[in-house]
């Protein structure tokens, strides 16, 4: 069972359809307790970092407990930013902090927001990116982005390099929208679904 | 490097594509989902569905079309034509649109842009501007180009950005339908005045026109309808042409 957390940051129709194409029917937990049987948790989101404040202590505790049971966590766009310690977009709102590093505004030497297709510079082997060709492009729409930390398996550059894909043993994140990144994006969703299956 | 986007516009009326399509092997040329599928295979970067009638009766057909296209295509999908309220936007977005495009209603009430952006995020809000040359300036028209507004295109684009627009879809009324090239001067004037992406529209006829609008016109994306219908491989050939001329594009993985 893979949970899609709806904390009010954007419409989830496209994420849901993307996962449906990847073979998974995601459920939406009404309360943190509904994460008890989740083998995978997707934290989506678009918009301002302040919106992640809705992921309060209850959610953070339930997500941390799920990780303790071996569940996988997947942050998409704002959801990936939330995996880090925080964002300059709203310094008062802490991120989950599972990855050491921060999110910063992209430098204004190019147009910001960064909107459109940009390439993934894949730096090391990744389970989330299994089957993804080097130089594959993905669809981005954001103004803030995460530091390139050791967890970055792919880096993208728009005025400055940033972590476009992060991965640890159980935690995954993408700054772009896999559900809008054509066949390659659906492949990544499929990879995550496989990682969440009990046999994985 | 960020790619320049090619966006195909599907003009639909009551669930059918209006403009003629000549793809071989397309079982139903008027079916938006079939055409969208075709463009996707060709490597189009984004789709716009424009409801050219935008009547109450066509609303359900539009929602069905959005649903059918978004169920199988995983590229950004914008919907425009008759979006006048939060309810109109909600219907399109719930059906599967990633972005809505507003035009006349935003000219009457610019705060609509702010309300839409607050609800769905700026990335979901495209402000469409139809502009026409008038002496040394570019006048904005509403209601499908029929009504003058007294606004100037560059100033209106800046205001739309301040209100929360995520992108500008800029159509040259002078060039639209001529196939004689985009209005690069208009596009560059707006694109350099705002920090949000500008999608150029109106006048596409040749591959060179796209190269011109991405270089001289400073466009972030270019939208066309009929030019992509000319041949089955127009999109992929155009991308190869742009790539060989130094314009960054998303090429299909081999």
Short mmCIF file of C-alpha atoms in Angstrom, two decimals:
data_model
loop_
_atom_site.label_atom_id
_atom_site.label_comp_id
_atom_site.label_asym_id
_atom_site.label_seq_id
_atom_site.Cartn_x
_atom_site.Cartn_y
_atom_site.Cartn_z
CA UNK A 1 0.00 0.00 0.00
CA UNK A 2 1.36 3.35 -1.06
CA UNK A 3 0.02 6.51 0.58
CA UNK A 4 -0.25 9.86 -1.16
CA UNK A 5 -0.29 12.59 1.46
CA UNK A 6 -2.65 15.44 0.58
CA UNK A 7 -1.65 18.38 2.75
CA UNK A 8 -3.28 20.99 0.54
CA UNK A 9 -0.24 21.95 -1.55
CA UNK A 10 -1.63 21.68 -5.03
CA UNK A 11 -3.84 19.39 -6.99
CA UNK A 12 -2.94 15.72 -6.87
CA UNK A 13 -4.89 14.52 -9.91
CA UNK A 14 -1.81 14.30 -12.13
CA UNK A 15 0.30 12.51 -9.52
CA UNK A 16 -2.48 9.99 -9.00
CA UNK A 17 -2.83 9.40 -12.76
CA UNK A 18 0.92 9.02 -13.13
CA UNK A 19 1.04 6.33 -10.47
CA UNK A 20 -2.00 4.64 -12.00
CA UNK A 21 0.00 4.36 -15.23
CA UNK A 22 2.84 2.92 -13.15
CA UNK A 23 0.52 0.25 -11.81
CA UNK A 24 -0.30 1.61 -8.36
CA UNK A 25 -3.58 2.89 -6.98
CA UNK A 26 -2.50 5.26 -4.22
CA UNK A 27 -4.62 5.89 -1.14
CA UNK A 28 -4.94 9.18 0.67
CA UNK A 29 -4.51 8.88 4.44
CA UNK A 30 -6.99 11.03 6.36
CA UNK A 31 -4.89 11.05 9.53
CA UNK A 32 -1.29 10.12 10.39
CA UNK A 33 -2.57 6.85 11.89
CA UNK A 34 -3.63 5.80 8.40
CA UNK A 35 0.05 5.39 7.52
CA UNK A 36 0.35 2.34 9.77
CA UNK A 37 0.21 -0.18 6.91
CA UNK A 38 1.95 1.90 4.26
CA UNK A 39 4.93 0.34 2.53
CA UNK A 40 5.48 3.55 0.59
CA UNK A 41 4.68 7.19 1.27
CA UNK A 42 4.56 9.88 -1.40
CA UNK A 43 4.83 13.52 -0.37
CA UNK A 44 3.94 15.64 -3.40
CA UNK A 45 3.40 19.38 -3.48
CA UNK A 46 3.72 22.56 -5.45
CA UNK A 47 3.87 26.14 -4.30
CA UNK A 48 5.34 27.87 -1.28
CA UNK A 49 7.47 26.06 1.31
CA UNK A 50 5.18 27.45 4.01
CA UNK A 51 2.55 24.93 2.86
CA UNK A 52 4.66 22.11 4.31
CA UNK A 53 3.90 23.44 7.79
CA UNK A 54 0.69 21.37 7.45
CA UNK A 55 2.95 18.31 7.80
CA UNK A 56 2.91 18.75 11.54
CA UNK A 57 4.36 16.68 14.37
CA UNK A 58 1.70 14.01 13.93
CA UNK A 59 2.57 13.41 10.28
CA UNK A 60 6.30 13.68 10.90
CA UNK A 61 6.07 11.11 13.68
CA UNK A 62 3.99 8.71 11.58
CA UNK A 63 6.35 9.04 8.62
CA UNK A 64 9.38 8.46 10.84
CA UNK A 65 7.69 5.39 12.36
CA UNK A 66 6.91 4.06 8.90
CA UNK A 67 10.55 4.48 7.89
CA UNK A 68 11.46 2.55 11.04
CA UNK A 69 9.31 -0.32 9.78
CA UNK A 70 11.12 -0.27 6.44
CA UNK A 71 8.70 1.83 4.38
CA UNK A 72 10.03 3.93 1.52
CA UNK A 73 9.50 7.71 1.30
CA UNK A 74 9.28 9.67 -1.95
CA UNK A 75 9.22 13.47 -2.10
CA UNK A 76 8.17 15.16 -5.32
CA UNK A 77 8.99 18.83 -6.05
CA UNK A 78 8.07 20.68 -2.84
CA UNK A 79 7.98 17.25 -1.23
CA UNK A 80 11.65 16.74 -2.03
CA UNK A 81 12.54 20.16 -0.62
CA UNK A 82 10.75 19.18 2.59
CA UNK A 83 13.12 16.19 3.01
CA UNK A 84 15.90 18.71 3.69
CA UNK A 85 16.40 20.77 6.84
CA UNK A 86 14.60 23.81 5.51
CA UNK A 87 14.26 26.37 2.77
CA UNK A 88 15.17 30.02 2.48
CA UNK A 89 11.65 30.47 1.10
CA UNK A 90 10.33 30.24 4.66
CA UNK A 91 13.12 29.93 7.23
CA UNK A 92 10.57 29.59 10.04
CA UNK A 93 9.24 26.29 8.72
CA UNK A 94 11.53 23.33 9.36
CA UNK A 95 11.82 20.55 6.84
CA UNK A 96 11.80 16.89 7.83
CA UNK A 97 15.58 17.15 8.00
CA UNK A 98 16.22 13.58 6.93
CA UNK A 99 18.78 14.94 4.46
CA UNK A 100 21.34 17.45 5.73
CA UNK A 101 21.22 20.53 3.53
CA UNK A 102 18.98 23.44 2.61
CA UNK A 103 16.92 24.75 -0.28
CA UNK A 104 17.82 28.11 -1.74
CA UNK A 105 16.42 30.40 -4.41
CA UNK A 106 17.94 29.84 -7.84
CA UNK A 107 20.23 32.73 -8.84
CA UNK A 108 18.55 35.42 -10.97
CA UNK A 109 21.13 35.19 -13.77
CA UNK A 110 18.57 33.17 -15.74
CA UNK A 111 14.78 33.33 -15.64
CA UNK A 112 13.34 32.19 -12.32
CA UNK A 113 11.05 30.24 -11.94
CA UNK A 114 12.83 27.45 -13.77
CA UNK A 115 10.04 26.12 -15.98
CA UNK A 116 10.42 23.44 -18.61
CA UNK A 117 12.48 20.42 -19.58
CA UNK A 118 16.04 20.14 -18.36
CA UNK A 119 18.51 17.29 -18.32
CA UNK A 120 19.48 15.00 -15.46
CA UNK A 121 23.20 14.61 -14.95
CA UNK A 122 23.15 11.18 -13.32
CA UNK A 123 26.11 11.00 -10.96
CA UNK A 124 25.92 7.48 -9.60
CA UNK A 125 23.83 4.30 -9.77
CA UNK A 126 20.29 4.77 -8.54
CA UNK A 127 17.38 2.43 -7.98
CA UNK A 128 14.87 5.19 -8.64
CA UNK A 129 16.57 5.93 -11.97
CA UNK A 130 16.89 2.28 -13.07
CA UNK A 131 16.43 2.14 -16.83
CA UNK A 132 16.73 5.91 -17.27
CA UNK A 133 19.13 6.89 -20.05
CA UNK A 134 21.90 9.41 -19.34
CA UNK A 135 20.90 12.92 -20.35
CA UNK A 136 17.17 12.19 -20.01
CA UNK A 137 15.18 15.39 -19.57
CA UNK A 138 12.46 15.97 -17.00
CA UNK A 139 9.83 18.66 -16.50
CA UNK A 140 10.60 21.23 -13.80
CA UNK A 141 8.64 24.14 -12.41
CA UNK A 142 10.15 25.73 -9.28
CA UNK A 143 12.12 28.71 -7.95
CA UNK A 144 13.87 27.08 -4.98
CA UNK A 145 16.09 24.02 -5.08
CA UNK A 146 18.16 21.83 -2.79
CA UNK A 147 21.90 21.83 -2.26
CA UNK A 148 23.95 19.19 -4.04
CA UNK A 149 24.65 16.88 -1.10
CA UNK A 150 26.09 13.35 -1.06
CA UNK A 151 22.52 12.04 -1.40
CA UNK A 152 22.18 13.63 -4.85
CA UNK A 153 22.17 10.92 -7.51
CA UNK A 154 21.36 13.41 -10.27
CA UNK A 155 22.20 17.07 -10.62
CA UNK A 156 20.55 19.64 -12.88
CA UNK A 157 21.83 23.11 -13.63
CA UNK A 158 19.78 26.26 -14.07
CA UNK A 159 21.98 29.25 -13.25
CA UNK A 160 23.43 27.00 -10.53
CA UNK A 161 23.64 23.24 -10.00
CA UNK A 162 21.06 21.71 -7.67
CA UNK A 163 20.01 18.24 -6.52
CA UNK A 164 17.39 17.08 -9.02
CA UNK A 165 17.23 13.51 -7.64
CA UNK A 166 18.20 12.39 -4.14
CA UNK A 167 18.31 8.84 -2.87
CA UNK A 168 19.25 7.00 0.30
CA UNK A 169 18.42 3.49 1.39
CA UNK A 170 14.76 4.32 2.01
CA UNK A 171 14.31 7.93 1.01
CA UNK A 172 13.91 9.27 -2.53
CA UNK A 173 13.21 12.71 -3.91
CA UNK A 174 12.89 14.48 -7.24
CA UNK A 175 12.74 18.24 -7.82
CA UNK A 176 10.93 17.79 -11.15
CA UNK A 177 7.51 16.31 -11.84
CA UNK A 178 7.88 12.65 -12.86
CA UNK A 179 4.14 12.53 -13.52
CA UNK A 180 4.71 15.15 -16.25
CA UNK A 181 8.05 13.89 -17.55
CA UNK A 182 6.81 11.57 -20.28
CA UNK A 183 7.81 7.90 -20.43
CA UNK A 184 10.96 8.39 -18.36
CA UNK A 185 8.94 9.91 -15.53
CA UNK A 186 6.45 7.06 -15.49
CA UNK A 187 9.41 4.66 -15.39
CA UNK A 188 10.66 6.37 -12.22
CA UNK A 189 7.22 6.04 -10.64
CA UNK A 190 7.20 2.37 -11.63
CA UNK A 191 10.63 1.97 -10.04
CA UNK A 192 9.35 3.48 -6.79
CA UNK A 193 6.30 1.21 -6.82
CA UNK A 194 8.60 -1.81 -7.21
CA UNK A 195 10.77 -0.63 -4.34
CA UNK A 196 7.66 -0.52 -2.13
CA UNK A 197 6.53 -4.04 -2.88
CA UNK A 198 7.01 -6.38 0.08
CA UNK A 199 9.50 -8.53 -1.86
CA UNK A 200 11.75 -5.58 -2.68
CA UNK B 1 20.52 23.57 -19.92
CA UNK B 2 16.85 24.43 -19.96
CA UNK B 3 15.27 23.39 -23.26
CA UNK B 4 13.15 25.63 -25.42
CA UNK B 5 9.69 24.11 -25.46
CA UNK B 6 7.49 23.27 -28.44
CA UNK B 7 3.83 23.36 -27.56
CA UNK B 8 1.05 21.99 -29.75
CA UNK B 9 -2.31 23.69 -29.54
CA UNK B 10 -5.43 21.64 -30.10
CA UNK B 11 -8.43 23.80 -30.93
CA UNK B 12 -11.42 21.79 -29.84
CA UNK B 13 -15.14 22.31 -30.20
CA UNK B 14 -17.55 19.96 -28.47
CA UNK B 15 -14.81 17.40 -27.95
CA UNK B 16 -13.45 17.43 -31.50
CA UNK B 17 -10.32 19.01 -32.92
CA UNK B 18 -11.45 21.76 -35.25
CA UNK B 19 -8.50 22.39 -37.52
CA UNK B 20 -7.72 19.86 -40.23
CA UNK B 21 -5.24 17.15 -39.47
CA UNK B 22 -3.55 15.10 -42.15
CA UNK B 23 -1.65 12.46 -40.28
CA UNK B 24 -1.74 9.12 -41.97
CA UNK B 25 -2.70 6.26 -39.77
CA UNK B 26 -4.70 8.41 -37.41
CA UNK B 27 -7.97 6.57 -37.13
CA UNK B 28 -9.96 9.56 -36.07
CA UNK B 29 -8.29 12.82 -36.98
CA UNK B 30 -10.81 14.79 -34.97
CA UNK B 31 -10.16 12.91 -31.74
CA UNK B 32 -8.04 15.10 -29.44
CA UNK B 33 -6.70 12.09 -27.53
CA UNK B 34 -5.55 10.38 -30.73
CA UNK B 35 -3.85 13.54 -31.92
CA UNK B 36 -2.27 14.17 -28.52
CA UNK B 37 -0.94 10.60 -28.51
CA UNK B 38 0.61 11.23 -31.91
CA UNK B 39 2.28 14.45 -30.78
CA UNK B 40 3.57 12.73 -27.69
CA UNK B 41 5.27 10.05 -29.78
CA UNK B 42 6.82 12.80 -31.87
CA UNK B 43 8.27 14.40 -28.75
CA UNK B 44 6.05 17.43 -28.24
CA UNK B 45 6.93 19.08 -24.91
CA UNK B 46 3.52 20.29 -23.86
CA UNK B 47 -0.09 20.50 -25.01
CA UNK B 48 -2.65 23.25 -24.91
CA UNK B 49 -6.30 22.42 -25.36
CA UNK B 50 -8.19 25.49 -26.41
CA UNK B 51 -11.97 25.34 -26.18
CA UNK B 52 -12.83 27.59 -29.12
CA UNK B 53 -16.52 27.68 -28.36
CA UNK B 54 -16.37 27.88 -24.59
CA UNK B 55 -20.12 27.62 -24.24
CA UNK B 56 -21.86 26.07 -21.30
CA UNK B 57 -22.87 23.10 -23.45
CA UNK B 58 -19.27 22.41 -24.48
CA UNK B 59 -18.03 22.31 -20.87
CA UNK B 60 -18.74 18.65 -20.26
CA UNK B 61 -17.21 17.70 -23.60
CA UNK B 62 -14.14 19.69 -22.62
CA UNK B 63 -13.84 17.93 -19.28
CA UNK B 64 -14.16 14.57 -21.04
CA UNK B 65 -11.45 15.61 -23.49
CA UNK B 66 -9.09 16.73 -20.71
CA UNK B 67 -9.71 13.51 -18.86
CA UNK B 68 -9.06 11.35 -21.94
CA UNK B 69 -5.85 13.17 -22.83
CA UNK B 70 -4.42 13.38 -19.31
CA UNK B 71 -5.10 9.73 -18.54
CA UNK B 72 -2.48 8.52 -20.98
CA UNK B 73 -0.17 11.44 -21.67
CA UNK B 74 2.37 12.42 -19.07
CA UNK B 75 3.45 15.81 -20.28
CA UNK B 76 2.15 19.19 -19.09
CA UNK B 77 -1.36 19.99 -20.26
CA UNK B 78 -2.82 23.49 -20.26
CA UNK B 79 -6.45 24.32 -20.91
CA UNK B 80 -7.80 27.64 -22.10
CA UNK B 81 -10.89 29.21 -23.55
CA UNK B 82 -13.62 30.62 -21.39
CA UNK B 83 -11.88 30.26 -18.02
CA UNK B 84 -13.64 33.04 -16.13
CA UNK B 85 -13.75 31.91 -12.52
CA UNK B 86 -12.29 29.66 -9.87
CA UNK B 87 -15.06 27.18 -10.67
CA UNK B 88 -14.07 27.05 -14.36
CA UNK B 89 -10.45 26.50 -13.37
CA UNK B 90 -11.41 23.85 -10.85
CA UNK B 91 -13.38 21.90 -13.46
CA UNK B 92 -10.40 21.89 -15.82
CA UNK B 93 -7.84 21.03 -13.15
CA UNK B 94 -9.98 18.32 -11.55
CA UNK B 95 -10.36 16.77 -15.01
CA UNK B 96 -6.59 16.58 -15.32
CA UNK B 97 -5.26 19.91 -16.59
CA UNK B 98 -1.98 21.04 -15.05
CA UNK B 99 -2.42 24.67 -16.01
CA UNK B 100 -5.28 26.94 -16.94
CA UNK B 101 -4.98 29.85 -19.30
CA UNK B 102 -6.97 33.01 -18.60
CA UNK B 103 -7.42 35.93 -20.96
CA UNK B 104 -10.48 38.18 -21.13
CA UNK B 105 -11.62 37.51 -17.57
CA UNK B 106 -8.21 38.54 -16.20
CA UNK B 107 -8.35 41.77 -18.18
CA UNK B 108 -11.65 42.62 -16.53
CA UNK B 109 -10.52 41.47 -13.08
CA UNK B 110 -6.72 41.10 -12.69
CA UNK B 111 -7.26 39.90 -9.11
CA UNK B 112 -8.62 36.68 -10.64
CA UNK B 113 -4.98 35.81 -11.44
CA UNK B 114 -4.09 36.24 -7.77
CA UNK B 115 -7.02 34.16 -6.57
CA UNK B 116 -6.18 31.37 -9.02
CA UNK B 117 -2.49 31.43 -8.07
CA UNK B 118 -3.34 31.35 -4.36
CA UNK B 119 -5.46 28.25 -4.93
CA UNK B 120 -3.38 26.29 -7.44
CA UNK B 121 0.09 27.89 -7.36
CA UNK B 122 1.55 30.22 -9.96
CA UNK B 123 2.92 27.28 -11.95
CA UNK B 124 -0.69 26.44 -12.85
CA UNK B 125 -1.67 29.89 -14.09
CA UNK B 126 -0.98 31.05 -17.64
CA UNK B 127 -2.09 34.53 -18.65
CA UNK B 128 -2.85 34.70 -22.37
CA UNK B 129 -2.28 38.06 -24.02
CA UNK B 130 -3.49 38.85 -27.54
CA UNK B 131 -1.58 41.86 -28.86
CA UNK B 132 -1.65 43.94 -32.01
CA UNK B 133 0.78 46.55 -33.28
CA UNK B 134 -0.40 50.15 -33.05
CA UNK B 135 2.25 52.63 -34.07
CA UNK B 136 5.18 52.05 -31.78
CA UNK B 137 3.33 50.02 -29.20
CA UNK B 138 1.46 46.76 -28.76
CA UNK B 139 -2.20 47.05 -27.81
CA UNK B 140 -3.94 44.30 -25.88
CA UNK B 141 -7.26 42.99 -27.17
CA UNK B 142 -9.80 40.81 -25.42
CA UNK B 143 -12.64 38.56 -26.47
CA UNK B 144 -10.67 36.67 -29.14
CA UNK B 145 -9.03 39.82 -30.40
CA UNK B 146 -12.25 41.69 -31.07
CA UNK B 147 -12.26 44.26 -28.29
CA UNK B 148 -9.66 46.89 -27.47
CA UNK B 149 -8.74 47.17 -23.81
CA UNK B 150 -6.61 50.30 -23.65
CA UNK B 151 -3.80 48.22 -22.16
CA UNK B 152 -0.29 47.88 -23.54
CA UNK B 153 1.14 44.37 -23.83
CA UNK B 154 4.47 44.82 -22.00
CA UNK B 155 2.81 46.67 -19.10
CA UNK B 156 0.00 44.13 -18.86
CA UNK B 157 2.47 41.25 -18.86
CA UNK B 158 4.38 42.86 -15.99
CA UNK B 159 1.16 43.40 -14.07
CA UNK B 160 0.08 39.81 -14.69
CA UNK B 161 3.41 38.59 -13.31
CA UNK B 162 2.97 40.76 -10.21
CA UNK B 163 -0.54 39.32 -9.76
CA UNK B 164 0.87 35.80 -9.71
CA UNK B 165 0.91 34.54 -13.29
CA UNK B 166 3.34 31.68 -13.85
CA UNK B 167 3.68 32.06 -17.61
CA UNK B 168 2.61 34.39 -20.40
CA UNK B 169 1.08 33.01 -23.60
CA UNK B 170 1.63 35.84 -26.05
CA UNK B 171 -0.23 35.82 -29.37
CA UNK B 172 0.39 38.29 -32.15
CA UNK B 173 -2.97 39.11 -33.71
CA UNK B 174 -1.14 40.58 -36.72
CA UNK B 175 0.75 37.36 -37.41
CA UNK B 176 -1.82 34.78 -36.31
CA UNK B 177 -2.89 32.60 -39.23
CA UNK B 178 -0.46 34.20 -41.70
CA UNK B 179 2.28 31.54 -41.50
CA UNK B 180 4.71 34.40 -42.08
CA UNK B 181 6.57 34.14 -38.81
CA UNK B 182 6.16 35.05 -35.16
CA UNK B 183 6.30 38.71 -34.11
CA UNK B 184 9.82 38.55 -32.68
CA UNK B 185 9.85 42.19 -31.68
CA UNK B 186 6.69 41.83 -29.61
CA UNK B 187 7.93 38.58 -28.06
CA UNK B 188 11.34 40.00 -27.15
CA UNK B 189 9.78 43.14 -25.66
CA UNK B 190 7.61 41.08 -23.32
CA UNK B 191 10.15 38.32 -22.61
CA UNK B 192 12.83 40.75 -21.48
CA UNK B 193 10.37 42.70 -19.31
CA UNK B 194 9.24 39.74 -17.17
CA UNK B 195 11.07 36.93 -15.40
CA UNK B 196 8.39 34.32 -16.02
CA UNK B 197 8.46 32.24 -19.22
CA UNK B 198 6.92 33.66 -22.37
CA UNK B 199 5.28 31.36 -24.90
CA UNK B 200 5.22 32.88 -28.39
CA UNK B 201 2.20 32.23 -30.56
CA UNK B 202 0.88 33.29 -33.94
CA UNK B 203 2.51 33.12 -37.35
CA UNK B 204 4.47 29.85 -37.33
CA UNK B 205 4.98 28.66 -40.90
CA UNK B 206 8.52 27.36 -41.28
CA UNK B 207 11.25 25.86 -39.10
CA UNK B 208 13.21 29.10 -39.53
CA UNK B 209 10.36 30.99 -37.83
CA UNK B 210 10.87 28.92 -34.68
CA UNK B 211 14.62 29.50 -34.76
CA UNK B 212 13.96 33.24 -35.12
CA UNK B 213 11.55 33.42 -32.19
CA UNK B 214 13.88 31.44 -29.91
CA UNK B 215 16.84 33.69 -30.78
CA UNK B 216 15.79 37.21 -31.81
CA UNK B 217 12.40 36.80 -30.07
CA UNK B 218 13.89 35.55 -26.78
CA UNK B 219 10.93 33.17 -26.42
CA UNK B 220 11.04 30.41 -23.81
CA UNK B 221 8.51 28.31 -25.69
CA UNK B 222 6.68 28.45 -29.00
CA UNK B 223 3.14 27.35 -29.66
CA UNK B 224 1.64 26.32 -32.95
CA UNK B 225 -1.29 24.35 -34.29
CA UNK B 226 -1.53 23.82 -38.00
CA UNK B 227 2.22 23.82 -38.71
CA UNK B 228 2.54 20.57 -36.79
CA UNK B 229 -0.16 19.03 -38.98
CA UNK B 230 1.86 19.38 -42.20
CA UNK B 231 3.77 16.18 -41.86
CA UNK B 232 3.91 13.24 -39.55
CA UNK B 233 7.39 14.11 -38.42
CA UNK B 234 7.12 17.89 -38.12
CA UNK B 235 7.84 17.96 -34.41
CA UNK B 236 10.88 15.68 -34.45
CA UNK B 237 12.28 17.26 -37.61
CA UNK B 238 11.81 20.73 -36.17
CA UNK B 239 13.65 19.69 -33.03
CA UNK B 240 16.54 18.30 -35.07
CA UNK B 241 16.67 21.57 -37.00
CA UNK B 242 16.71 23.66 -33.82
CA UNK B 243 19.31 21.40 -32.22
CA UNK B 244 21.62 21.69 -35.24
CA UNK B 245 21.26 25.47 -35.00
CA UNK B 246 22.31 25.60 -31.38
CA UNK B 247 18.87 25.91 -29.73
CA UNK B 248 18.56 23.61 -26.69
CA UNK B 249 15.64 21.22 -27.15
CA UNK B 250 14.50 17.95 -25.63
CA UNK B 251 15.41 15.23 -28.09
CA UNK B 252 13.79 11.84 -27.83
CA UNK B 253 16.02 9.27 -26.14
CA UNK B 254 17.24 6.70 -28.65
#
